[in-house]
Tab-separated table of C-alpha atoms and ligand atoms in Angstrom:
chain	number	residue	atom	x	y	z
A	1189	MET	CA	-83.155	56.251	-15.638
A	1190	LEU	CA	-80.494	53.665	-16.168
A	1191	THR	CA	-78.250	55.248	-13.546
A	1192	LEU	CA	-81.159	55.399	-11.116
A	1193	LEU	CA	-81.822	51.699	-11.613
A	1194	THR	CA	-78.139	50.944	-11.244
A	1195	ALA	CA	-78.025	52.951	-8.038
A	1196	MET	CA	-81.068	51.121	-6.668
A	1197	TYR	CA	-79.531	47.810	-7.611
A	1198	LEU	CA	-76.340	48.720	-5.780
A	1199	VAL	CA	-78.309	49.769	-2.674
A	1200	VAL	CA	-80.165	46.435	-2.658
A	1201	ARG	CA	-76.960	44.539	-3.229
A	1202	SER	CA	-75.057	46.254	-0.471
A	1203	ALA	CA	-78.020	45.815	1.906
A	1204	SER	CA	-78.060	42.074	1.258
A	1205	ALA	CA	-74.288	41.866	1.455
A	1206	GLN	CA	-74.579	43.313	4.947
A	1207	ALA	CA	-77.153	40.768	6.183
A	1208	GLU	CA	-76.024	39.275	9.474
A	1209	PRO	CA	-74.590	35.797	9.008
A	1210	ILE	CA	-76.588	32.969	10.566
A	1211	ARG	CA	-74.917	30.211	12.541
A	1212	VAL	CA	-75.593	26.705	11.302
A	1213	LEU	CA	-74.321	23.563	13.022
A	1214	VAL	CA	-73.833	20.228	11.289
A	1215	THR	CA	-72.875	17.289	13.509
A	1216	GLY	CA	-71.273	14.180	12.098
A	1217	ALA	CA	-69.492	16.720	9.933
A	1218	ALA	CA	-66.643	14.383	9.005
A	1219	GLY	CA	-69.092	11.747	7.717
A	1220	GLN	CA	-70.378	10.947	4.268
A	1221	ILE	CA	-73.753	12.734	4.376
A	1222	ALA	CA	-72.061	15.901	5.613
A	1223	TYR	CA	-69.605	15.735	2.718
A	1224	SER	CA	-72.484	16.328	0.273
A	1225	LEU	CA	-74.524	18.522	2.595
A	1226	LEU	CA	-71.978	21.150	3.609
A	1227	PHE	CA	-71.350	22.290	0.050
A	1228	SER	CA	-75.047	22.806	-0.673
A	1229	ILE	CA	-75.587	24.770	2.534
A	1230	ALA	CA	-72.501	26.900	2.007
A	1231	LYS	CA	-73.473	27.851	-1.538
A	1232	GLY	CA	-76.916	29.063	-0.524
A	1233	ASP	CA	-79.238	26.217	-1.519
A	1234	VAL	CA	-80.907	26.088	1.883
A	1235	PHE	CA	-81.006	29.488	3.574
A	1236	GLY	CA	-81.034	31.604	0.453
A	1237	LYS	CA	-78.594	33.093	-2.018
A	1238	ASP	CA	-78.282	36.322	0.013
A	1239	GLN	CA	-77.785	34.795	3.438
A	1240	PRO	CA	-74.194	34.718	4.721
A	1241	ILE	CA	-73.406	31.681	6.819
A	1242	ILE	CA	-71.097	30.630	9.612
A	1243	LEU	CA	-70.774	26.862	9.471
A	1244	VAL	CA	-70.003	25.035	12.688
A	1245	LEU	CA	-68.774	21.479	12.227
A	1246	LEU	CA	-68.987	19.078	15.156
A	1247	ASP	CA	-67.583	15.571	15.251
A	1248	ILE	CA	-65.904	13.323	17.811
A	1249	PRO	CA	-62.207	13.812	18.771
A	1250	PRO	CA	-60.722	11.026	16.590
A	1251	MET	CA	-62.315	12.641	13.528
A	1252	LEU	CA	-60.766	16.100	14.038
A	1253	PRO	CA	-57.962	15.485	11.502
A	1254	VAL	CA	-60.562	14.495	8.896
A	1255	LEU	CA	-62.585	17.577	9.779
A	1256	ASP	CA	-59.528	19.723	9.026
A	1257	GLY	CA	-59.583	18.312	5.498
A	1258	VAL	CA	-63.251	19.199	5.142
A	1259	VAL	CA	-62.526	22.733	6.323
A	1260	MET	CA	-59.744	23.085	3.745
A	1261	GLU	CA	-62.039	21.923	0.978
A	1262	LEU	CA	-64.793	24.318	2.022
A	1263	GLN	CA	-62.262	27.160	1.934
A	1264	ASP	CA	-61.102	26.004	-1.486
A	1265	CYS	CA	-64.653	26.135	-2.818
A	1266	ALA	CA	-64.319	29.952	-2.526
A	1267	LEU	CA	-67.996	30.424	-1.709
A	1268	PRO	CA	-68.900	34.078	-1.116
A	1269	LEU	CA	-71.681	33.334	1.407
A	1270	LEU	CA	-69.438	31.258	3.634
A	1271	ARG	CA	-68.044	33.700	6.190
A	1272	GLU	CA	-66.447	31.315	8.651
A	1273	VAL	CA	-65.998	27.599	9.276
A	1274	ILE	CA	-65.547	26.415	12.839
A	1275	PRO	CA	-64.508	22.786	13.362
A	1276	THR	CA	-64.845	21.483	16.910
A	1277	ASP	CA	-65.327	18.445	19.124
A	1278	LYS	CA	-66.789	20.505	21.993
A	1279	VAL	CA	-70.518	21.002	22.445
A	1280	GLU	CA	-70.074	24.342	24.189
A	1281	VAL	CA	-68.436	25.666	21.019
A	1282	GLY	CA	-70.630	23.727	18.610
A	1283	PHE	CA	-74.042	24.710	19.978
A	1284	LYS	CA	-73.356	28.364	20.772
A	1285	ASN	CA	-75.833	30.951	19.400
A	1286	LEU	CA	-77.226	28.633	16.759
A	1287	ASP	CA	-79.927	29.593	14.291
A	1288	ALA	CA	-80.130	26.075	12.853
A	1289	ALA	CA	-78.794	22.700	13.975
A	1290	ILE	CA	-78.629	19.676	11.712
A	1291	LEU	CA	-77.828	16.656	13.856
A	1292	VAL	CA	-76.437	14.015	11.512
A	1293	GLY	CA	-73.902	12.273	13.748
A	1294	SER	CA	-75.060	9.326	15.830
A	1295	MET	CA	-73.765	5.996	17.086
A	1296	PRO	CA	-73.703	3.523	14.194
A	1297	ARG	CA	-74.650	-0.126	14.663
A	1298	LYS	CA	-71.504	-2.182	15.120
A	1299	GLU	CA	-71.074	-5.879	14.401
A	1300	GLY	CA	-72.941	-7.914	17.021
A	1301	MET	CA	-74.319	-4.862	18.841
A	1302	GLU	CA	-77.748	-5.377	20.409
A	1303	ARG	CA	-80.519	-2.980	19.411
A	1304	LYS	CA	-80.953	-1.968	23.055
A	1305	ASP	CA	-77.291	-1.079	23.495
A	1306	LEU	CA	-77.354	0.956	20.307
A	1307	LEU	CA	-80.397	2.844	21.519
A	1308	LYS	CA	-78.777	3.436	24.892
A	1309	ALA	CA	-75.681	4.944	23.278
A	1310	ASN	CA	-77.830	7.224	21.139
A	1311	VAL	CA	-79.966	8.330	24.059
A	1312	ALA	CA	-76.747	9.438	25.766
A	1313	ILE	CA	-75.628	11.410	22.685
A	1314	PHE	CA	-78.965	13.140	22.083
A	1315	LYS	CA	-79.475	13.861	25.762
A	1316	SER	CA	-76.173	15.700	25.911
A	1317	GLN	CA	-76.767	17.497	22.594
A	1318	GLY	CA	-80.287	18.477	23.727
A	1319	ALA	CA	-78.841	19.838	26.954
A	1320	ALA	CA	-76.260	21.789	24.914
A	1321	LEU	CA	-79.041	23.267	22.756
A	1322	GLU	CA	-80.841	24.290	25.925
A	1323	LYS	CA	-77.755	25.910	27.373
A	1324	TYR	CA	-76.041	27.517	24.383
A	1325	ALA	CA	-78.317	27.845	21.332
A	1326	LYS	CA	-80.797	30.607	20.481
A	1327	LYS	CA	-84.302	29.804	21.705
A	1328	THR	CA	-85.536	30.172	18.130
A	1329	VAL	CA	-83.104	27.532	16.804
A	1330	LYS	CA	-84.538	25.081	14.262
A	1331	VAL	CA	-83.309	21.566	14.961
A	1332	LEU	CA	-83.365	18.780	12.386
A	1333	VAL	CA	-82.369	15.277	13.517
A	1334	VAL	CA	-81.042	12.892	10.870
A	1335	GLY	CA	-78.899	10.402	12.808
A	1336	ASN	CA	-80.771	7.148	13.385
A	1337	PRO	CA	-82.993	6.177	15.067
A	1338	ALA	CA	-83.959	9.683	13.939
A	1339	ASN	CA	-87.497	9.904	15.391
A	1340	THR	CA	-86.539	8.759	18.860
A	1341	ASN	CA	-83.234	10.681	18.909
A	1342	CYS	CA	-85.233	13.796	18.043
A	1343	LEU	CA	-87.684	13.178	20.887
A	1344	ILE	CA	-84.827	12.723	23.359
A	1345	ALA	CA	-83.080	15.904	22.186
A	1346	SER	CA	-86.305	17.858	22.488
A	1347	LYS	CA	-87.034	16.542	25.977
A	1348	SER	CA	-83.511	17.528	26.990
A	1349	ALA	CA	-84.060	21.111	25.805
A	1350	PRO	CA	-87.317	22.044	27.563
A	1351	SER	CA	-87.051	25.800	26.959
A	1352	ILE	CA	-86.937	25.418	23.168
A	1353	PRO	CA	-90.414	24.897	21.674
A	1354	LYS	CA	-91.073	21.256	20.726
A	1355	GLU	CA	-92.317	22.513	17.374
A	1356	ASN	CA	-88.773	23.618	16.567
A	1357	PHE	CA	-87.576	20.015	16.524
A	1358	SER	CA	-88.165	17.773	13.536
A	1359	CYS	CA	-86.641	14.639	12.085
A	1360	LEU	CA	-85.917	13.627	8.531
A	1361	THR	CA	-88.411	11.560	6.531
A	1362	ARG	CA	-88.011	13.732	3.452
A	1363	LEU	CA	-85.682	11.192	1.866
A	1364	ASP	CA	-88.492	8.629	2.045
A	1365	HIS	CA	-90.893	11.267	0.721
A	1366	ASN	CA	-88.587	12.042	-2.206
A	1367	ARG	CA	-88.135	8.333	-2.915
A	1368	ALA	CA	-91.920	7.897	-3.059
A	1369	SER	CA	-92.335	10.886	-5.418
A	1370	ALA	CA	-89.588	9.591	-7.683
A	1371	GLN	CA	-91.053	6.071	-7.873
A	1372	VAL	CA	-94.457	7.408	-8.884
A	1373	ALA	CA	-92.942	9.868	-11.378
A	1374	MET	CA	-90.905	7.124	-13.055
A	1375	ARG	CA	-93.932	4.827	-13.197
A	1376	VAL	CA	-96.118	7.488	-14.876
A	1377	GLY	CA	-93.273	8.843	-17.009
A	1378	VAL	CA	-93.386	12.421	-15.713
A	1379	SER	CA	-90.854	14.595	-13.930
A	1380	THR	CA	-90.705	14.464	-10.117
A	1381	GLY	CA	-91.703	18.132	-10.315
A	1382	ASP	CA	-95.087	16.941	-11.557
A	1383	VAL	CA	-95.744	14.852	-8.432
A	1384	LYS	CA	-96.907	16.398	-5.179
A	1385	ASN	CA	-98.477	15.537	-1.849
A	1386	VAL	CA	-97.226	12.028	-1.293
A	1387	ILE	CA	-97.118	11.273	2.436
A	1388	ILE	CA	-94.759	9.320	4.650
A	1389	TRP	CA	-96.412	8.341	7.923
A	1390	GLY	CA	-94.580	7.258	11.052
A	1391	ASN	CA	-91.075	6.033	11.686
A	1392	HIS	CA	-88.134	6.379	9.291
A	1393	SER	CA	-87.847	2.588	9.028
A	1394	SER	CA	-89.246	-0.302	7.054
A	1395	THR	CA	-92.600	0.108	8.853
A	1396	GLN	CA	-93.047	3.649	7.503
A	1397	TYR	CA	-96.160	3.984	5.387
A	1398	PRO	CA	-95.723	5.732	2.015
A	1399	ASP	CA	-99.253	6.867	1.116
A	1400	VAL	CA	-100.302	8.186	-2.303
A	1401	ASN	CA	-104.057	8.375	-1.661
A	1402	HIS	CA	-103.852	12.182	-1.647
A	1403	ALA	CA	-101.007	12.605	-4.123
A	1404	LEU	CA	-101.565	14.584	-7.310
A	1405	ILE	CA	-99.839	14.159	-10.658
A	1406	ASN	CA	-99.644	16.944	-13.200
A	1407	LEU	CA	-100.530	15.416	-16.566
A	1408	ASP	CA	-100.325	18.057	-19.292
A	1409	GLY	CA	-101.452	20.824	-16.970
A	1410	GLU	CA	-104.219	18.862	-15.267
A	1411	GLU	CA	-103.930	17.525	-11.710
A	1412	VAL	CA	-104.887	13.868	-11.529
A	1413	CYS	CA	-105.013	11.525	-8.507
A	1414	ALA	CA	-102.052	9.175	-8.304
A	1415	TYR	CA	-104.319	6.105	-8.583
A	1416	ASP	CA	-105.827	7.447	-11.831
A	1417	ALA	CA	-102.454	8.435	-13.253
A	1418	VAL	CA	-100.658	5.193	-12.375
A	1419	LYS	CA	-103.584	2.912	-13.307
A	1420	ASP	CA	-102.105	-0.024	-11.397
A	1421	ASP	CA	-103.662	-0.372	-7.947
A	1422	SER	CA	-101.882	-3.571	-7.098
A	1423	TRP	CA	-98.492	-1.953	-7.711
A	1424	LEU	CA	-99.422	1.064	-5.586
A	1425	LYS	CA	-100.627	-1.170	-2.732
A	1426	GLY	CA	-97.747	-3.617	-3.024
A	1427	ASN	CA	-94.400	-3.165	-4.715
A	1428	PHE	CA	-94.473	0.615	-4.580
A	1429	ILE	CA	-94.744	0.547	-0.791
A	1430	THR	CA	-92.082	-2.103	-0.254
A	1431	THR	CA	-89.716	-0.433	-2.716
A	1432	VAL	CA	-89.839	2.814	-0.743
A	1433	GLN	CA	-89.627	1.006	2.601
A	1434	GLN	CA	-86.625	-1.092	1.522
A	1435	ARG	CA	-84.838	1.538	-0.549
A	1436	GLY	CA	-82.237	2.363	2.087
A	1437	ALA	CA	-81.269	-1.305	2.397
A	1438	GLU	CA	-81.080	-1.660	-1.410
A	1439	VAL	CA	-78.710	1.310	-1.654
A	1440	ILE	CA	-76.490	-0.194	1.043
A	1441	LYS	CA	-76.454	-3.529	-0.783
A	1442	ALA	CA	-75.357	-1.851	-4.001
A	1443	ARG	CA	-73.025	0.831	-2.708
A	1444	LYS	CA	-71.759	-0.919	0.430
A	1445	LEU	CA	-72.461	2.444	2.034
A	1446	SER	CA	-75.727	4.040	3.082
A	1447	SER	CA	-77.524	6.766	1.121
A	1448	ALA	CA	-75.556	9.980	1.361
A	1449	MET	CA	-76.087	12.200	-1.702
A	1450	SER	CA	-79.852	11.664	-1.589
A	1451	ALA	CA	-79.932	12.075	2.195
A	1452	ALA	CA	-78.073	15.382	1.905
A	1453	LYS	CA	-80.500	16.557	-0.800
A	1454	ALA	CA	-83.458	15.633	1.416
A	1455	ILE	CA	-81.956	17.526	4.372
A	1456	CYS	CA	-81.658	20.607	2.145
A	1457	ASP	CA	-85.282	20.260	0.984
A	1458	HIS	CA	-86.503	19.856	4.570
A	1459	MET	CA	-84.603	22.812	6.021
A	1460	ARG	CA	-85.320	25.067	3.039
A	1461	ASP	CA	-89.037	24.418	3.477
A	1462	ILE	CA	-88.809	25.291	7.170
A	1463	TRP	CA	-86.990	28.502	6.311
A	1464	PHE	CA	-89.050	29.642	3.335
A	1465	GLY	CA	-92.315	27.687	3.675
A	1466	THR	CA	-94.115	25.261	1.388
A	1467	SER	CA	-95.935	26.309	-1.792
A	1468	ASP	CA	-99.686	26.899	-1.657
A	1469	GLY	CA	-101.636	23.669	-1.884
A	1470	GLU	CA	-98.536	21.593	-1.342
A	1471	PHE	CA	-97.510	19.504	1.638
A	1472	VAL	CA	-94.356	17.648	2.596
A	1473	SER	CA	-93.516	14.911	5.099
A	1474	MET	CA	-91.650	15.652	8.318
A	1475	GLY	CA	-91.231	13.847	11.609
A	1476	VAL	CA	-92.770	16.236	14.142
A	1477	TYR	CA	-94.085	16.155	17.684
A	1478	SER	CA	-97.462	14.465	17.927
A	1479	THR	CA	-99.851	16.082	20.382
A	1480	GLY	CA	-102.398	13.267	20.013
A	1481	ASN	CA	-104.752	15.550	18.065
A	1482	SER	CA	-104.056	14.391	14.520
A	1483	TYR	CA	-105.124	11.178	12.829
A	1484	GLY	CA	-105.397	9.231	16.067
A	1485	VAL	CA	-101.614	9.120	16.435
A	1486	PRO	CA	-100.732	8.875	20.154
A	1487	ASP	CA	-99.123	11.901	21.747
A	1488	ASP	CA	-95.501	12.337	22.805
A	1489	LEU	CA	-93.995	10.752	19.679
A	1490	MET	CA	-91.967	12.207	16.833
A	1491	TYR	CA	-94.098	10.875	13.983
A	1492	SER	CA	-93.938	11.707	10.303
A	1493	PHE	CA	-97.022	13.633	9.130
A	1494	PRO	CA	-97.994	15.690	6.091
A	1495	VAL	CA	-97.269	19.315	7.010
A	1496	MET	CA	-97.612	22.749	5.473
A	1497	ILE	CA	-95.145	25.429	6.522
A	1498	LYS	CA	-95.642	29.192	6.672
A	1499	ASN	CA	-93.588	31.828	8.468
A	1500	LYS	CA	-91.217	29.195	9.863
A	1501	SER	CA	-93.988	27.252	11.544
A	1502	TRP	CA	-95.551	24.010	10.449
A	1503	LYS	CA	-99.078	22.686	10.725
A	1504	VAL	CA	-100.177	19.115	10.250
A	1505	VAL	CA	-102.512	18.921	7.254
A	1506	ASP	CA	-105.678	17.714	8.922
A	1507	GLY	CA	-108.857	16.253	7.510
A	1508	LEU	CA	-107.436	13.892	4.893
A	1509	SER	CA	-109.552	10.765	4.590
A	1510	ILE	CA	-107.902	7.597	5.896
A	1511	ASN	CA	-109.091	4.209	4.651
A	1512	ASP	CA	-108.746	0.929	6.565
A	1513	PHE	CA	-105.653	-0.097	4.606
A	1514	SER	CA	-103.911	3.141	5.610
A	1515	ARG	CA	-105.169	3.034	9.190
A	1516	ALA	CA	-103.591	-0.341	9.897
A	1517	LYS	CA	-100.242	0.754	8.491
A	1518	MET	CA	-100.274	4.068	10.374
A	1519	ASP	CA	-101.001	2.242	13.636
A	1520	ALA	CA	-98.264	-0.346	13.103
A	1521	THR	CA	-95.559	2.273	12.650
A	1522	ALA	CA	-96.885	4.209	15.686
A	1523	ALA	CA	-96.701	1.053	17.802
A	1524	GLU	CA	-93.051	0.637	16.838
A	1525	LEU	CA	-92.281	4.209	17.877
A	1526	ILE	CA	-94.072	3.840	21.210
A	1527	GLU	CA	-92.033	0.785	22.073
A	1528	GLU	CA	-88.783	2.517	21.126
A	1529	ARG	CA	-89.723	5.696	23.006
A	1530	ASP	CA	-90.503	3.797	26.198
A	1531	THR	CA	-87.176	1.955	26.102
A	1532	ALA	CA	-85.363	5.235	25.405
A	1533	LEU	CA	-87.134	7.079	28.212
A	1534	ALA	CA	-86.121	4.337	30.623
A	1535	PHE	CA	-82.485	4.970	29.625
A	1536	LEU	CA	-83.048	8.701	30.036
A	1537	GLY	CA	-84.221	8.014	33.567
A	1538	VAL	CA	-87.732	9.478	33.304
B	656	NAD	N1	-83.281	9.959	8.518
B	656	NAD	C1	-82.802	9.611	7.331
B	656	NAD	O1	-83.499	9.672	6.333
B	656	NAD	C2	-81.407	9.138	7.169
B	656	NAD	C3	-80.915	8.856	5.886
B	656	NAD	C4	-79.605	8.426	5.735
B	656	NAD	C5	-78.795	8.270	6.849
B	656	NAD	N2	-79.299	8.542	8.088
B	656	NAD	C6	-78.456	8.436	9.286
B	656	NAD	O2	-77.564	9.532	9.308
B	656	NAD	C7	-76.438	9.205	10.115
B	656	NAD	C8	-75.142	9.623	9.438
B	656	NAD	O3	-74.944	8.922	8.249
B	656	NAD	P1	-73.553	8.983	7.476
B	656	NAD	O4	-73.708	8.111	6.297
B	656	NAD	O5	-73.112	10.380	7.292
B	656	NAD	O6	-72.624	8.266	8.546
B	656	NAD	P2	-71.025	8.356	8.704
B	656	NAD	O7	-70.661	7.212	9.567
B	656	NAD	O8	-70.358	8.533	7.396
B	656	NAD	O9	-70.816	9.702	9.522
B	656	NAD	C9	-71.279	9.867	10.811
B	656	NAD	C10	-70.355	10.841	11.511
B	656	NAD	O10	-70.947	11.142	12.782
B	656	NAD	C11	-69.888	11.247	13.712
B	656	NAD	N3	-70.404	11.143	15.077
B	656	NAD	C12	-70.687	10.027	15.780
B	656	NAD	N4	-71.086	10.362	17.019
B	656	NAD	C13	-71.055	11.702	17.099
B	656	NAD	C14	-71.338	12.629	18.130
B	656	NAD	N5	-71.731	12.225	19.333
B	656	NAD	N6	-71.199	13.950	17.861
B	656	NAD	C15	-70.797	14.367	16.658
B	656	NAD	N7	-70.498	13.534	15.651
B	656	NAD	C16	-70.629	12.213	15.864
B	656	NAD	C17	-68.947	10.135	13.301
B	656	NAD	O11	-67.657	10.319	13.850
B	656	NAD	C18	-68.964	10.283	11.790
B	656	NAD	O12	-67.982	11.190	11.340
B	656	NAD	C19	-76.553	7.712	10.384
B	656	NAD	O13	-77.126	7.553	11.675
B	656	NAD	C20	-77.536	7.243	9.343
B	656	NAD	O14	-78.231	6.090	9.761
B	656	NAD	C21	-80.565	8.976	8.244
B	657	NAG	C1	-87.456	3.290	13.757
B	657	NAG	O1	-86.636	3.682	12.678
B	657	NAG	C2	-85.254	3.769	12.951
B	657	NAG	C3	-84.556	4.338	11.744
B	657	NAG	O2	-84.565	3.490	10.661
B	657	NAG	C4	-84.728	2.397	13.310
B	657	NAG	O3	-83.343	2.490	13.631
B	657	NAG	C5	-85.520	1.909	14.509
B	657	NAG	O4	-85.081	0.600	14.830
B	657	NAG	C6	-87.005	1.922	14.234
B	657	NAG	N1	-87.699	1.587	15.457
B	657	NAG	C7	-88.101	0.363	15.760
B	657	NAG	C8	-88.706	0.185	17.125
B	657	NAG	O5	-88.028	-0.577	14.984
B	658	NAG	C1	-94.260	35.266	11.875
B	658	NAG	O1	-93.669	34.762	13.062
B	658	NAG	C2	-93.088	35.761	13.885
B	658	NAG	C3	-92.346	35.085	15.027
B	658	NAG	O2	-93.114	34.098	15.665
B	658	NAG	C4	-94.194	36.719	14.361
B	658	NAG	O3	-93.624	37.727	15.169
B	658	NAG	C5	-94.889	37.323	13.139
B	658	NAG	O4	-95.963	38.109	13.554
B	658	NAG	C6	-95.380	36.237	12.181
B	658	NAG	N1	-95.861	36.824	10.969
B	658	NAG	C7	-96.970	36.436	10.350
B	658	NAG	C8	-97.283	37.103	9.063
B	658	NAG	O5	-97.681	35.558	10.788
B	659	NAG	C1	-90.070	27.876	16.739
B	659	NAG	O1	-90.343	28.634	17.855
B	659	NAG	C2	-90.655	29.975	17.562
B	659	NAG	C3	-90.721	30.734	18.862
B	659	NAG	O2	-91.639	30.132	19.741
B	659	NAG	C4	-91.951	30.006	16.750
B	659	NAG	O3	-92.308	31.339	16.442
B	659	NAG	C5	-91.742	29.221	15.480
B	659	NAG	O4	-92.922	29.158	14.739
B	659	NAG	C6	-91.238	27.827	15.780
B	659	NAG	N1	-90.791	27.175	14.546
B	659	NAG	C7	-91.349	26.096	14.025
B	659	NAG	C8	-90.684	25.517	12.828
B	659	NAG	O5	-92.357	25.593	14.470
């Protein structure tokens, strides 16, 4: 019996050891988010403990020497799932045959740079990376955009890769989602694991709307609405919202650098949920393509919604009640995205 079990175990093990590696691209790979992110991906936190990985690292030419250091460190981690690391500054190498693309690199705001010029530079980057996805990646590639302005960059990339389904593009608002869960958990005195179904609506910016009207807190095995668990409506409608909205700026003030460890963790959560799905009864926040059919959000925007994910495809959680307080905040963040989209599309020449 024991030998039979051992034999079966060995068969399973060797089958999983033979799984085809997937190809995962991280751009901005010499940057600070990537420094936390690459390790987690390479050790199996995102695509599973049995899934071998080829990591492709893209950055701009002046960063290639830094990238070499990152490659050495990844090798020195001696991670069994990591089959190959490919550093490059060329999109035709970087985007080839991809299963997943995590687009972290973007043009940062420089001293005295106008918002319009920043947007223009990013439209150029995400147009060319979208075109590279179109030309070189698998049609089933899952694309996550992190580099800011993430929502609009994601829309531009998707429009530049017309043969890849729009549903396969998403942008990161999971960091905001995680921040909201953590604030509520700390306030109630429970673990973040006991908080679910907070929502981030809209843009990844200070106009985002963190909404806990549908959030549930596990108090000693019983699920309670956030308002009943927190018992402080004015905090939930005031300081809670501004704390989440301003959190990125607060981290920069303290660290003199933007959020990196927490951003990397959120990227892992987001991509893992795309790969393996969300738990029953649970939803998460993701910037996804709005078709105009959910919550009165205009179409042709990448807008953060509550989504459930099954079999690598997401669905917006429809039918949640929206009060007037929420409505106004959801519309304000949509208006901001419309304005940014229209400026970006003018740069794109459409
Ligand atoms: N959506 C979110 O929740 C969220 C959270 C945190 C940070 N961000 C954004 O993520 C981005 C990266 O943050 P970071 O702290 O790692 O920045 P960083 O400056 O440390 O690293 C960015 C890297 O991107 C590279 N890069 C620039 N243009 C590139 C291009 N065209 N192709 C490939 N690489 C390119 C840079 O050379 C640099 O190495 C920023 O835009 C930041 O605003 C988003
Ligand atoms: C939307 O959010 C991004 C990311 O924070 C920000 O850079 C951008 O300016 C916001 N859009 C507008 C129009 O304010
Ligand atoms: C999952 O998605 C794949 C690819 O789109 C499809 O072929 C398959 O039938 C789906 N499976 C289920 C259970 O929905
Ligand atoms: C991506 O596209 C494929 C093929 O059309 C589809 O089966 C899959 O559900 C899409 N993935 C997501 C995350 O929507």
